[in-house]
Tab-separated table of C-alpha atoms and ligand atoms in Angstrom:
chain	number	residue	atom	x	y	z
A	255	MET	CA	-19.583	-40.203	2.991
A	256	GLY	CA	-18.556	-40.061	-0.672
A	257	LEU	CA	-15.280	-41.140	-2.211
A	258	ARG	CA	-11.956	-40.616	-0.451
A	259	LYS	CA	-10.181	-37.355	-1.252
A	260	ASP	CA	-7.234	-39.120	-2.864
A	261	PHE	CA	-9.468	-41.424	-4.931
A	262	LEU	CA	-7.495	-42.730	-7.900
A	263	TRP	CA	-9.678	-41.820	-10.878
A	264	GLY	CA	-8.274	-42.861	-14.209
A	265	GLY	CA	-8.197	-45.447	-16.952
A	266	ALA	CA	-6.629	-48.814	-17.764
A	267	ILE	CA	-4.821	-50.135	-20.823
A	268	ALA	CA	-2.557	-53.073	-21.649
A	269	ALA	CA	0.679	-52.853	-23.608
A	270	ASN	CA	-0.331	-55.433	-26.213
A	271	GLN	CA	-3.600	-53.692	-27.015
A	272	VAL	CA	-2.172	-50.206	-27.516
A	273	GLU	CA	1.556	-50.056	-28.141
A	274	GLY	CA	1.997	-51.639	-31.555
A	275	ALA	CA	5.711	-51.467	-32.502
A	276	TRP	CA	5.679	-55.245	-32.178
A	277	ASN	CA	9.096	-55.868	-33.660
A	278	ILE	CA	11.174	-52.816	-32.910
A	279	ASP	CA	13.743	-51.790	-30.304
A	280	GLY	CA	14.485	-55.422	-29.538
A	281	LYS	CA	10.964	-56.533	-28.623
A	282	GLY	CA	10.306	-60.287	-28.917
A	283	LEU	CA	7.076	-61.953	-30.032
A	284	SER	CA	4.395	-62.378	-27.408
A	285	VAL	CA	1.277	-64.519	-27.409
A	286	ALA	CA	-0.679	-61.382	-28.322
A	287	ASP	CA	1.298	-60.919	-31.517
A	288	VAL	CA	-0.188	-64.090	-33.003
A	289	ALA	CA	-3.803	-63.218	-32.167
A	290	THR	CA	-5.699	-62.738	-35.399
A	291	TYR	CA	-8.641	-60.585	-36.354
A	292	LYS	CA	-11.227	-63.044	-37.697
A	293	PRO	CA	-13.735	-61.102	-39.779
A	294	ASN	CA	-15.889	-64.125	-40.526
A	295	VAL	CA	-16.210	-65.531	-37.047
A	296	ASP	CA	-19.186	-64.557	-34.885
A	297	VAL	CA	-17.847	-62.163	-32.222
A	298	LYS	CA	-19.890	-64.009	-29.626
A	299	ASP	CA	-18.257	-67.337	-30.487
A	300	TYR	CA	-15.456	-66.655	-28.061
A	301	ARG	CA	-13.759	-70.066	-28.202
A	302	LYS	CA	-13.189	-69.632	-31.927
A	303	GLN	CA	-12.127	-66.021	-31.359
A	304	VAL	CA	-9.450	-66.797	-28.781
A	305	GLY	CA	-8.622	-70.421	-29.687
A	306	VAL	CA	-5.275	-71.192	-31.273
A	307	THR	CA	-3.407	-74.265	-32.538
A	308	LYS	CA	0.269	-75.049	-32.944
A	309	SER	CA	0.018	-74.685	-36.691
A	310	ASP	CA	-1.685	-71.271	-36.361
A	311	ILE	CA	1.318	-70.179	-34.340
A	312	GLU	CA	3.860	-71.539	-36.798
A	313	LYS	CA	2.071	-69.730	-39.608
A	314	ALA	CA	1.933	-66.505	-37.604
A	315	ILE	CA	5.661	-66.619	-36.855
A	316	GLN	CA	6.411	-66.697	-40.609
A	317	ASP	CA	3.959	-63.902	-41.285
A	318	THR	CA	5.005	-60.265	-41.006
A	319	ASP	CA	1.491	-58.974	-41.650
A	320	THR	CA	-0.108	-56.478	-39.299
A	321	LYS	CA	-3.466	-56.238	-41.056
A	322	TYR	CA	-4.889	-59.419	-39.595
A	323	TYR	CA	-2.746	-59.255	-36.446
A	324	PRO	CA	-4.027	-55.962	-35.015
A	325	LYS	CA	-2.221	-56.283	-31.683
A	326	ARG	CA	1.015	-55.905	-33.616
A	327	ARG	CA	0.015	-52.377	-34.549
A	328	GLY	CA	-2.229	-51.376	-31.603
A	329	ILE	CA	-2.996	-47.662	-31.711
A	330	ASP	CA	0.689	-46.730	-31.963
A	331	PHE	CA	0.775	-45.748	-28.312
A	332	TYR	CA	4.450	-46.687	-28.436
A	333	HIS	CA	5.187	-43.506	-30.326
A	334	ARG	CA	2.185	-41.399	-29.377
A	335	TYR	CA	2.115	-41.914	-25.613
A	336	PRO	CA	3.156	-38.330	-24.744
A	337	GLU	CA	0.156	-36.970	-26.673
A	338	ASP	CA	-2.183	-39.603	-25.193
A	339	LEU	CA	-0.975	-38.979	-21.647
A	340	GLU	CA	-1.618	-35.263	-22.176
A	341	LEU	CA	-5.204	-36.110	-23.115
A	342	PHE	CA	-5.594	-38.274	-19.995
A	343	HIS	CA	-4.197	-35.387	-17.982
A	344	GLU	CA	-6.703	-33.052	-19.595
A	345	MET	CA	-9.456	-35.349	-18.308
A	346	GLY	CA	-7.907	-34.979	-14.867
A	347	PHE	CA	-6.538	-38.510	-14.450
A	348	LYS	CA	-4.962	-39.253	-11.102
A	349	ALA	CA	-3.908	-42.732	-12.201
A	350	LEU	CA	-3.262	-44.872	-15.242
A	351	ARG	CA	-3.175	-48.628	-15.114
A	352	LEU	CA	-0.860	-50.033	-17.781
A	353	SER	CA	1.231	-53.131	-18.297
A	354	ILE	CA	4.918	-53.610	-18.965
A	355	ALA	CA	5.347	-55.947	-21.935
A	356	TRP	CA	7.581	-58.782	-20.755
A	357	THR	CA	8.920	-59.205	-24.307
A	358	ARG	CA	10.243	-55.627	-24.398
A	359	ILE	CA	12.420	-56.427	-21.397
A	360	PHE	CA	13.205	-60.111	-22.042
A	361	PRO	CA	12.352	-60.840	-25.701
A	362	THR	CA	12.152	-64.628	-25.315
A	363	GLY	CA	11.839	-64.639	-21.537
A	364	GLU	CA	15.122	-66.532	-21.150
A	365	GLU	CA	17.821	-63.903	-21.682
A	366	PHE	CA	20.135	-63.226	-18.759
A	367	GLU	CA	20.382	-59.501	-19.443
A	368	PRO	CA	17.373	-57.244	-19.939
A	369	ASN	CA	16.871	-55.237	-23.106
A	370	GLN	CA	17.914	-51.689	-22.241
A	371	ALA	CA	15.753	-50.094	-24.949
A	372	GLY	CA	12.664	-51.666	-23.363
A	373	LEU	CA	13.613	-50.476	-19.888
A	374	ASP	CA	14.260	-46.970	-21.197
A	375	TYR	CA	10.921	-46.826	-22.947
A	376	TYR	CA	8.909	-47.391	-19.753
A	377	LYS	CA	11.225	-45.133	-17.770
A	378	ALA	CA	10.474	-42.264	-20.141
A	379	MET	CA	6.770	-43.019	-19.913
A	380	PHE	CA	6.802	-42.996	-16.096
A	381	ASN	CA	8.728	-39.700	-16.157
A	382	LYS	CA	6.038	-38.189	-18.331
A	383	MET	CA	3.309	-39.548	-16.073
A	384	HIS	CA	4.915	-38.041	-12.995
A	385	GLU	CA	5.325	-34.732	-14.768
A	386	LEU	CA	1.541	-34.808	-15.335
A	387	GLY	CA	0.704	-35.998	-11.825
A	388	ILE	CA	-0.573	-39.406	-12.998
A	389	GLU	CA	0.125	-42.337	-10.666
A	390	PRO	CA	1.135	-45.512	-12.535
A	391	ILE	CA	-0.546	-48.775	-11.556
A	392	VAL	CA	1.462	-51.481	-13.279
A	393	THR	CA	0.291	-54.939	-14.325
A	394	LEU	CA	3.205	-57.324	-14.720
A	395	SER	CA	1.369	-59.875	-16.840
A	396	HIS	CA	-1.548	-58.860	-19.026
A	397	TYR	CA	-2.037	-61.531	-21.722
A	398	GLU	CA	1.422	-60.939	-23.217
A	399	MET	CA	3.757	-63.770	-22.222
A	400	PRO	CA	6.773	-64.336	-24.506
A	401	LEU	CA	5.660	-66.652	-27.303
A	402	ALA	CA	8.949	-68.550	-26.982
A	403	LEU	CA	7.902	-69.694	-23.486
A	404	ALA	CA	4.521	-70.854	-24.757
A	405	SER	CA	6.142	-72.899	-27.519
A	406	LYS	CA	9.006	-74.303	-25.463
A	407	TYR	CA	7.413	-74.910	-22.059
A	408	ASN	CA	3.683	-74.773	-22.802
A	409	GLY	CA	3.671	-71.580	-20.815
A	410	TRP	CA	2.721	-71.628	-17.173
A	411	GLU	CA	2.186	-75.383	-17.212
A	412	ASN	CA	5.920	-75.635	-16.611
A	413	ARG	CA	7.460	-74.733	-13.241
A	414	LYS	CA	10.533	-73.328	-14.975
A	415	VAL	CA	8.495	-70.244	-15.981
A	416	ILE	CA	8.181	-69.171	-12.331
A	417	ASP	CA	11.873	-68.258	-12.095
A	418	LEU	CA	11.837	-66.508	-15.443
A	419	PHE	CA	8.869	-64.374	-14.457
A	420	VAL	CA	10.343	-63.551	-11.059
A	421	ARG	CA	13.547	-62.444	-12.780
A	422	PHE	CA	11.591	-60.147	-15.125
A	423	CYS	CA	9.614	-58.639	-12.244
A	424	LYS	CA	12.698	-58.109	-10.113
A	425	VAL	CA	14.313	-56.136	-12.920
A	426	CYS	CA	11.140	-54.003	-13.115
A	427	PHE	CA	11.147	-53.382	-9.363
A	428	GLU	CA	14.809	-52.422	-9.316
A	429	THR	CA	14.517	-50.178	-12.356
A	430	TYR	CA	11.287	-48.439	-11.404
A	431	LYS	CA	11.529	-48.451	-7.633
A	432	ASN	CA	11.224	-44.675	-7.494
A	433	ASP	CA	8.476	-44.526	-10.093
A	434	VAL	CA	5.853	-47.128	-9.239
A	435	LYS	CA	4.150	-47.852	-5.937
A	436	TYR	CA	1.143	-49.961	-7.092
A	437	TRP	CA	1.816	-53.295	-8.806
A	438	LEU	CA	-0.580	-56.025	-9.966
A	439	THR	CA	0.753	-59.484	-10.687
A	440	PHE	CA	-1.577	-61.317	-13.134
A	441	ASN	CA	-4.423	-59.709	-15.032
A	442	GLU	CA	-7.689	-61.652	-14.598
A	443	ILE	CA	-5.844	-64.606	-13.135
A	444	ASP	CA	-9.047	-66.666	-13.182
A	445	SER	CA	-9.076	-66.592	-17.003
A	446	VAL	CA	-6.692	-69.556	-17.440
A	447	THR	CA	-9.588	-71.972	-17.977
A	448	ARG	CA	-11.412	-69.602	-20.339
A	449	HIS	CA	-8.579	-68.828	-22.727
A	450	PRO	CA	-5.524	-70.857	-21.709
A	451	PHE	CA	-3.287	-69.601	-24.503
A	452	THR	CA	-3.648	-65.840	-24.018
A	453	SER	CA	-3.839	-66.128	-20.278
A	454	ALA	CA	-1.189	-68.736	-19.541
A	455	GLY	CA	0.640	-69.563	-22.780
A	456	ILE	CA	-0.861	-73.058	-22.916
A	457	ILE	CA	-1.177	-74.317	-26.484
A	458	PRO	CA	-4.050	-76.779	-26.181
A	459	ASP	CA	-2.720	-79.254	-28.744
A	460	GLN	CA	0.584	-79.418	-26.870
A	461	THR	CA	-1.093	-81.259	-24.009
A	462	ASP	CA	-3.271	-84.336	-23.766
A	463	ASN	CA	-4.931	-83.242	-20.539
A	464	LEU	CA	-5.935	-79.618	-20.883
A	465	LEU	CA	-7.780	-79.295	-17.583
A	466	GLN	CA	-4.806	-80.671	-15.677
A	467	ALA	CA	-2.447	-78.316	-17.552
A	468	GLU	CA	-4.670	-75.345	-16.754
A	469	TYR	CA	-4.807	-75.974	-13.017
A	470	GLN	CA	-1.095	-76.669	-12.903
A	471	ALA	CA	-0.601	-73.310	-14.638
A	472	PHE	CA	-2.812	-71.653	-12.045
A	473	HIS	CA	-0.666	-73.081	-9.303
A	474	HIS	CA	2.565	-71.910	-10.861
A	475	GLN	CA	1.098	-68.432	-11.272
A	476	PHE	CA	0.051	-68.377	-7.611
A	477	VAL	CA	3.564	-69.284	-6.503
A	478	ALA	CA	5.064	-66.739	-8.897
A	479	SER	CA	2.650	-64.077	-7.673
A	480	ALA	CA	3.637	-64.758	-4.052
A	481	LEU	CA	7.371	-64.683	-4.831
A	482	VAL	CA	6.935	-61.471	-6.772
A	483	THR	CA	4.975	-59.902	-3.914
A	484	LYS	CA	7.836	-60.764	-1.594
A	485	SER	CA	10.433	-59.360	-3.950
A	486	CYS	CA	8.445	-56.158	-4.499
A	487	HIS	CA	8.140	-55.541	-0.762
A	488	GLU	CA	11.886	-56.112	-0.346
A	489	VAL	CA	12.990	-53.897	-3.204
A	490	ILE	CA	10.399	-51.120	-2.802
A	491	PRO	CA	9.504	-50.471	0.834
A	492	GLY	CA	5.955	-49.136	1.061
A	493	SER	CA	4.924	-50.651	-2.272
A	494	GLN	CA	1.470	-52.189	-2.628
A	495	VAL	CA	0.902	-55.413	-4.540
A	496	GLY	CA	-2.537	-56.490	-5.670
A	497	CYS	CA	-4.188	-59.499	-7.265
A	498	MET	CA	-6.592	-59.015	-10.177
A	499	LEU	CA	-9.751	-61.012	-10.705
A	500	THR	CA	-12.456	-60.968	-13.375
A	501	LYS	CA	-15.509	-60.547	-11.178
A	502	LEU	CA	-17.995	-62.805	-12.920
A	503	THR	CA	-20.891	-62.117	-10.593
A	504	ASP	CA	-23.392	-64.933	-10.833
A	505	TYR	CA	-27.030	-64.995	-9.670
A	506	PRO	CA	-29.343	-67.969	-9.245
A	507	ASN	CA	-31.820	-68.165	-12.119
A	508	SER	CA	-34.637	-68.614	-9.586
A	509	SER	CA	-35.188	-69.220	-5.899
A	510	ASP	CA	-35.157	-72.966	-6.563
A	511	PRO	CA	-32.450	-74.127	-4.107
A	512	ARG	CA	-30.876	-76.141	-6.913
A	513	ASP	CA	-30.345	-72.927	-8.881
A	514	VAL	CA	-28.936	-71.257	-5.760
A	515	LEU	CA	-26.501	-74.126	-5.398
A	516	ALA	CA	-25.456	-73.968	-9.078
A	517	SER	CA	-24.773	-70.257	-8.689
A	518	PHE	CA	-22.839	-70.774	-5.451
A	519	ASN	CA	-20.594	-73.257	-7.247
A	520	LYS	CA	-19.945	-70.833	-10.106
A	521	ASN	CA	-19.006	-68.034	-7.711
A	522	THR	CA	-16.790	-70.338	-5.647
A	523	MET	CA	-14.741	-71.244	-8.715
A	524	ASN	CA	-14.569	-67.586	-9.775
A	525	TYR	CA	-13.272	-66.463	-6.372
A	526	PHE	CA	-10.774	-69.257	-5.915
A	527	PRO	CA	-7.668	-67.611	-7.469
A	528	ALA	CA	-8.191	-64.468	-5.375
A	529	ASP	CA	-8.817	-66.654	-2.302
A	530	VAL	CA	-5.398	-68.232	-2.760
A	531	GLN	CA	-3.697	-64.862	-3.208
A	532	VAL	CA	-5.474	-63.183	-0.298
A	533	PHE	CA	-5.697	-66.018	2.241
A	534	GLY	CA	-2.472	-67.724	1.193
A	535	GLU	CA	-4.089	-71.128	0.852
A	536	TYR	CA	-6.388	-73.120	-1.386
A	537	PRO	CA	-10.066	-73.270	-0.396
A	538	PRO	CA	-10.883	-76.827	0.801
A	539	LEU	CA	-13.873	-77.070	-1.565
A	540	VAL	CA	-11.605	-76.393	-4.525
A	541	LEU	CA	-9.054	-78.981	-3.374
A	542	ASN	CA	-11.877	-81.469	-3.192
A	543	TYR	CA	-12.999	-80.522	-6.696
A	544	PHE	CA	-9.474	-81.323	-7.928
A	545	LYS	CA	-9.657	-84.722	-6.264
A	546	LYS	CA	-13.022	-85.504	-7.811
A	547	GLN	CA	-11.865	-84.409	-11.266
A	548	LYS	CA	-8.634	-86.403	-10.855
A	549	ILE	CA	-6.585	-83.249	-11.250
A	550	HIS	CA	-3.183	-83.863	-9.674
A	551	ILE	CA	-1.289	-80.684	-9.062
A	552	ASP	CA	2.418	-80.711	-8.437
A	553	MET	CA	2.351	-78.647	-5.247
A	554	THR	CA	5.352	-78.802	-2.920
A	555	ALA	CA	5.452	-78.064	0.822
A	556	SER	CA	7.694	-75.124	0.077
A	557	ASP	CA	5.130	-73.775	-2.453
A	558	LEU	CA	2.490	-73.829	0.260
A	559	GLU	CA	4.751	-71.959	2.643
A	560	ILE	CA	5.516	-69.325	0.011
A	561	LEU	CA	1.792	-68.833	-0.620
A	562	LYS	CA	1.032	-68.508	3.068
A	563	GLU	CA	3.792	-66.008	3.761
A	564	ASN	CA	3.285	-63.653	0.833
A	565	THR	CA	-0.292	-62.574	0.424
A	566	VAL	CA	-1.421	-59.491	-1.482
A	567	ASP	CA	-2.016	-56.033	0.005
A	568	PHE	CA	-5.148	-55.168	-1.927
A	569	VAL	CA	-7.672	-56.706	-4.276
A	570	THR	CA	-8.433	-55.409	-7.746
A	571	PHE	CA	-10.940	-56.615	-10.260
A	572	SER	CA	-12.558	-56.073	-13.613
A	573	TYR	CA	-16.312	-55.836	-13.714
A	574	TYR	CA	-18.276	-55.840	-16.935
A	575	MET	CA	-21.369	-57.946	-16.424
A	576	SER	CA	-23.228	-60.593	-14.486
A	577	LEU	CA	-24.731	-63.934	-15.451
A	578	VAL	CA	-27.288	-66.361	-14.062
A	579	SER	CA	-26.958	-70.070	-13.327
A	580	SER	CA	-29.349	-72.963	-13.113
A	581	TYR	CA	-29.027	-76.617	-12.160
A	582	ASP	CA	-30.469	-77.322	-15.611
A	583	GLU	CA	-28.956	-75.365	-18.493
A	584	ASN	CA	-32.142	-75.947	-20.489
A	585	ASN	CA	-33.793	-73.379	-18.219
A	586	LEU	CA	-31.448	-70.702	-19.502
A	587	THR	CA	-31.164	-68.490	-22.530
A	588	LEU	CA	-27.449	-68.217	-23.093
A	589	THR	CA	-25.422	-65.102	-23.694
A	590	THR	CA	-21.719	-64.314	-23.864
A	591	GLY	CA	-19.383	-61.799	-22.318
A	592	ASN	CA	-15.777	-61.597	-21.303
A	593	THR	CA	-14.923	-64.939	-22.925
A	594	ILE	CA	-17.587	-66.786	-21.038
A	595	VAL	CA	-20.952	-68.219	-21.988
A	596	GLY	CA	-23.639	-68.164	-19.320
A	597	GLY	CA	-27.281	-67.602	-18.524
A	598	LYS	CA	-28.848	-64.355	-19.642
A	599	ASN	CA	-30.713	-62.363	-17.016
A	600	PRO	CA	-34.198	-61.492	-18.355
A	601	HIS	CA	-34.211	-58.290	-16.262
A	602	LEU	CA	-31.137	-56.812	-17.901
A	603	PRO	CA	-30.139	-55.516	-21.337
A	604	VAL	CA	-27.098	-56.781	-23.230
A	605	THR	CA	-24.617	-54.954	-25.483
A	606	GLU	CA	-24.145	-55.729	-29.152
A	607	TRP	CA	-21.519	-58.268	-28.076
A	608	GLY	CA	-23.964	-59.966	-25.702
A	609	TRP	CA	-22.423	-58.614	-22.475
A	610	THR	CA	-25.082	-58.028	-19.811
A	611	VAL	CA	-25.244	-54.474	-18.486
A	612	ASP	CA	-25.751	-54.627	-14.729
A	613	PRO	CA	-24.744	-51.564	-12.678
A	614	VAL	CA	-26.281	-52.893	-9.453
A	615	GLY	CA	-24.090	-55.939	-9.988
A	616	LEU	CA	-21.090	-53.666	-9.504
A	617	ARG	CA	-22.374	-52.643	-6.080
A	618	ILE	CA	-23.057	-56.283	-5.223
A	619	SER	CA	-19.554	-57.228	-6.393
A	620	LEU	CA	-17.912	-54.541	-4.279
A	621	LEU	CA	-19.873	-55.606	-1.208
A	622	GLN	CA	-19.150	-59.288	-1.790
A	623	LEU	CA	-15.435	-58.754	-2.296
A	624	TYR	CA	-15.031	-56.465	0.686
A	625	ASP	CA	-17.075	-58.734	2.883
A	626	ARG	CA	-15.008	-61.738	1.840
A	627	TYR	CA	-11.505	-60.279	1.903
A	628	HIS	CA	-11.546	-57.227	4.229
A	629	LYS	CA	-8.878	-55.678	2.007
A	630	PRO	CA	-8.874	-52.342	0.185
A	631	LEU	CA	-10.344	-52.739	-3.280
A	632	MET	CA	-9.703	-51.104	-6.618
A	633	ILE	CA	-11.900	-51.353	-9.719
A	634	VAL	CA	-9.269	-51.603	-12.423
A	635	GLU	CA	-11.511	-52.341	-15.406
A	636	ASN	CA	-15.097	-51.457	-16.193
A	637	GLY	CA	-16.583	-50.174	-19.407
A	638	MET	CA	-18.691	-50.896	-22.412
A	639	GLY	CA	-17.670	-51.921	-25.918
A	640	ALA	CA	-19.771	-50.112	-28.511
A	641	LYS	CA	-19.685	-48.965	-32.114
A	642	ASP	CA	-19.131	-45.205	-32.314
A	643	GLU	CA	-19.765	-42.889	-35.205
A	644	LEU	CA	-17.490	-40.020	-36.107
A	645	THR	CA	-19.831	-37.335	-37.460
A	646	ALA	CA	-19.048	-35.019	-40.360
A	647	ASP	CA	-18.165	-32.270	-37.906
A	648	GLN	CA	-15.778	-34.698	-36.177
A	649	LYS	CA	-17.783	-35.337	-33.018
A	650	ILE	CA	-18.707	-38.571	-31.283
A	651	HIS	CA	-22.006	-38.394	-29.450
A	652	ASP	CA	-21.701	-41.386	-27.134
A	653	ASP	CA	-24.564	-40.771	-24.733
A	654	TYR	CA	-24.934	-44.578	-24.328
A	655	ARG	CA	-21.436	-44.681	-22.821
A	656	ILE	CA	-22.159	-41.803	-20.448
A	657	LYS	CA	-25.360	-43.554	-19.397
A	658	TYR	CA	-23.436	-46.773	-18.728
A	659	PHE	CA	-20.754	-45.082	-16.616
A	660	ARG	CA	-23.206	-42.871	-14.759
A	661	ALA	CA	-25.234	-45.872	-13.649
A	662	HIS	CA	-22.092	-47.758	-12.574
A	663	PHE	CA	-20.645	-44.782	-10.668
A	664	ASN	CA	-23.911	-44.309	-8.799
A	665	GLU	CA	-23.753	-47.893	-7.603
A	666	MET	CA	-20.044	-47.671	-6.828
A	667	ILE	CA	-20.649	-44.654	-4.599
A	668	LYS	CA	-23.473	-46.463	-2.811
A	669	ALA	CA	-21.089	-49.332	-2.074
A	670	VAL	CA	-18.572	-46.881	-0.620
A	671	ASP	CA	-21.341	-45.345	1.469
A	672	ALA	CA	-22.061	-48.832	2.761
A	673	GLY	CA	-18.474	-48.997	4.052
A	674	VAL	CA	-16.389	-50.492	1.247
A	675	ASP	CA	-12.781	-49.270	1.270
A	676	LEU	CA	-12.273	-48.357	-2.388
A	677	LEU	CA	-8.928	-46.940	-3.501
A	678	GLY	CA	-9.737	-46.046	-7.061
A	679	TYR	CA	-11.440	-46.642	-10.357
A	680	THR	CA	-9.758	-47.043	-13.740
A	681	SER	CA	-12.103	-47.378	-16.686
A	682	TRP	CA	-11.513	-49.826	-19.496
A	683	ALA	CA	-10.381	-48.182	-21.585
A	684	PRO	CA	-9.857	-44.421	-21.677
A	685	ILE	CA	-8.895	-44.559	-25.346
A	686	ASP	CA	-10.089	-46.897	-28.128
A	687	LEU	CA	-7.804	-49.886	-28.456
A	688	VAL	CA	-7.638	-53.378	-29.926
A	689	SER	CA	-10.106	-55.751	-28.284
A	690	ALA	CA	-8.518	-58.532	-26.252
A	691	SER	CA	-11.008	-61.190	-27.325
A	692	THR	CA	-11.929	-60.272	-30.909
A	693	SER	CA	-8.941	-58.131	-31.960
A	694	GLN	CA	-11.448	-55.608	-33.315
A	695	MET	CA	-10.955	-51.852	-33.278
A	696	SER	CA	-14.650	-51.312	-33.943
A	697	LYS	CA	-15.474	-52.514	-30.422
A	698	ARG	CA	-14.727	-49.160	-28.862
A	699	TYR	CA	-14.353	-48.439	-25.150
A	700	GLY	CA	-12.654	-45.040	-25.009
A	701	PHE	CA	-13.444	-41.483	-24.043
A	702	ILE	CA	-11.013	-40.778	-26.869
A	703	TYR	CA	-11.783	-41.969	-30.375
A	704	VAL	CA	-8.941	-43.327	-32.506
A	705	ASP	CA	-9.322	-43.134	-36.257
A	706	GLU	CA	-8.444	-46.713	-37.121
A	707	ASP	CA	-10.612	-49.555	-38.405
A	708	ASP	CA	-10.449	-53.302	-37.911
A	709	LEU	CA	-7.941	-53.712	-40.740
A	710	GLY	CA	-5.694	-50.875	-39.660
A	711	ASN	CA	-6.928	-48.226	-42.091
A	712	GLY	CA	-7.154	-44.700	-40.732
A	713	SER	CA	-5.105	-41.694	-39.714
A	714	LEU	CA	-4.754	-42.775	-36.035
A	715	LYS	CA	-5.861	-39.262	-35.165
A	716	ARG	CA	-7.400	-38.875	-31.704
A	717	TYR	CA	-10.793	-37.168	-31.106
A	718	ARG	CA	-12.491	-36.298	-27.835
A	719	LYS	CA	-15.894	-38.001	-27.509
A	720	ASP	CA	-18.780	-36.402	-25.575
A	721	SER	CA	-17.941	-38.786	-22.724
A	722	PHE	CA	-14.481	-37.160	-22.488
A	723	THR	CA	-15.922	-33.912	-21.125
A	724	TRP	CA	-18.386	-35.774	-18.966
A	725	TYR	CA	-15.667	-37.912	-17.304
A	726	GLN	CA	-13.520	-34.812	-16.845
A	727	LYS	CA	-16.327	-33.245	-14.783
A	728	VAL	CA	-16.837	-36.428	-12.781
A	729	ILE	CA	-13.173	-36.437	-11.809
A	730	GLN	CA	-13.122	-32.721	-11.104
A	731	THR	CA	-16.009	-33.100	-8.651
A	732	ASN	CA	-14.749	-36.413	-7.246
A	733	GLY	CA	-17.925	-38.143	-8.379
A	734	THR	CA	-20.401	-35.689	-6.935
A	735	SER	CA	-21.526	-34.497	-10.358
A	736	LEU	CA	-22.668	-37.326	-12.589
A	737	ASP	CA	-25.086	-35.329	-14.749
B	895	BG6	C1	-10.706	-57.809	-19.863
B	895	BG6	C2	-9.245	-57.724	-20.244
B	895	BG6	O1	-11.081	-59.118	-19.863
B	895	BG6	O2	-11.646	-57.241	-20.708
B	895	BG6	C3	-8.902	-56.623	-21.226
B	895	BG6	O3	-8.430	-57.623	-19.101
B	895	BG6	C4	-9.981	-56.560	-22.273
B	895	BG6	O4	-7.626	-56.872	-21.745
B	895	BG6	C5	-11.306	-56.210	-21.610
B	895	BG6	O5	-9.712	-55.725	-23.333
B	895	BG6	C6	-12.453	-56.069	-22.576
B	895	BG6	O6	-12.559	-57.216	-23.359
B	895	BG6	P1	-12.588	-57.144	-24.943
B	895	BG6	O7	-12.494	-58.543	-25.380
B	895	BG6	O8	-13.864	-56.485	-25.286
B	895	BG6	O9	-11.410	-56.333	-25.351
């Protein structure tokens, strides 16, 4: 069978991890702009890496430093995007997933009029993409909510944020209605409970019941996502709106039924945000979990109607790794990955950051998602963070990256052969960028190397890695040549 002829091969980035230019052309501060690079914190200690307090934020607001706030400088994509898009085009990209930074359009989230300079910036970028034949896939919220909304409303905990987000999205739809067909609402929507601040603008010490705040934030995001889906369909006939889930594929640690049950529970909670967005209602098991945990969500009858009437058109997900679960955590050796700690699978290797490498897990994930949702799928993030070395003759021999992608593509193609309707694949990330969790530059994902270190030293010059040529060939042959 093979991949469809119009398969959307490409890469994925997020504004806050590449653009830099954090305080120019009217941009406001976002939650990403206060994320610090913490050289002395273990990169696997994800709670310390992504955790933040009110006083950290106050300090960050006073600080104009970019050295320890790497997302403020990114890789200067803001100014260098034409050159970077040309490189993506050279690889043969059919699509690029990117996000629109809310704070470039509404600096605090509460203005009545959008910032024209921000709108113009993305317009120029979409023009360039169309000139190069690259289809934009736009994420409307990728860990970059206006900081002002986090401080004032505790982010998505407050219902007020729904209207503000819908207003931002509507402006995007009206402005880019001729430029963008594919839209994603919330990046890794399930991540609210893993890193509430980056994901939902919740400052933990601004609430005395964090779990309650997190699930309330989930609910508000679901309603916002549904309203935005509706608005997108109205403004852009023929547009496609997708949800985006971190697929945290979990296996039982053994065939002990208690381990199977523990794993089932993990997967149920991972799926639940996509369930709501695809089926338009909460899964009964999750509602019962809320009851048991005494989580009371403010959920109106009209919210439930909105959810039911405005479900997504397709399902997208990130896939990096799998984990194992047991009824007794003492049976497990723990490892980390994607801001989660879980059981390490003894059959699989892990990266330097502890993320399990599991290509077959990608096939399993595709089959599970298609079987569950019966909707077209798109893999919008997959890749491997690694340290690369720029040799004296300015080459990067990243055979480990090629090996990783080759194994994942093989499994992806097998899933398609099994009948999965897969629209495309965008790697994370086609170019080195600032890590979401650790704010490192040295955790490199790209086919393109960027000369910049963790503290911002470097020329920012771009170099093609060995994987660049390899991916180019994969795209050229629509996945039939993976050697
Ligand atoms: C996903 C995020 O969780 O993983 C990306 O959507 C992120 O923003 C990617 O960059 C890889 O994670 P990290 O922490 O290695 O950058």
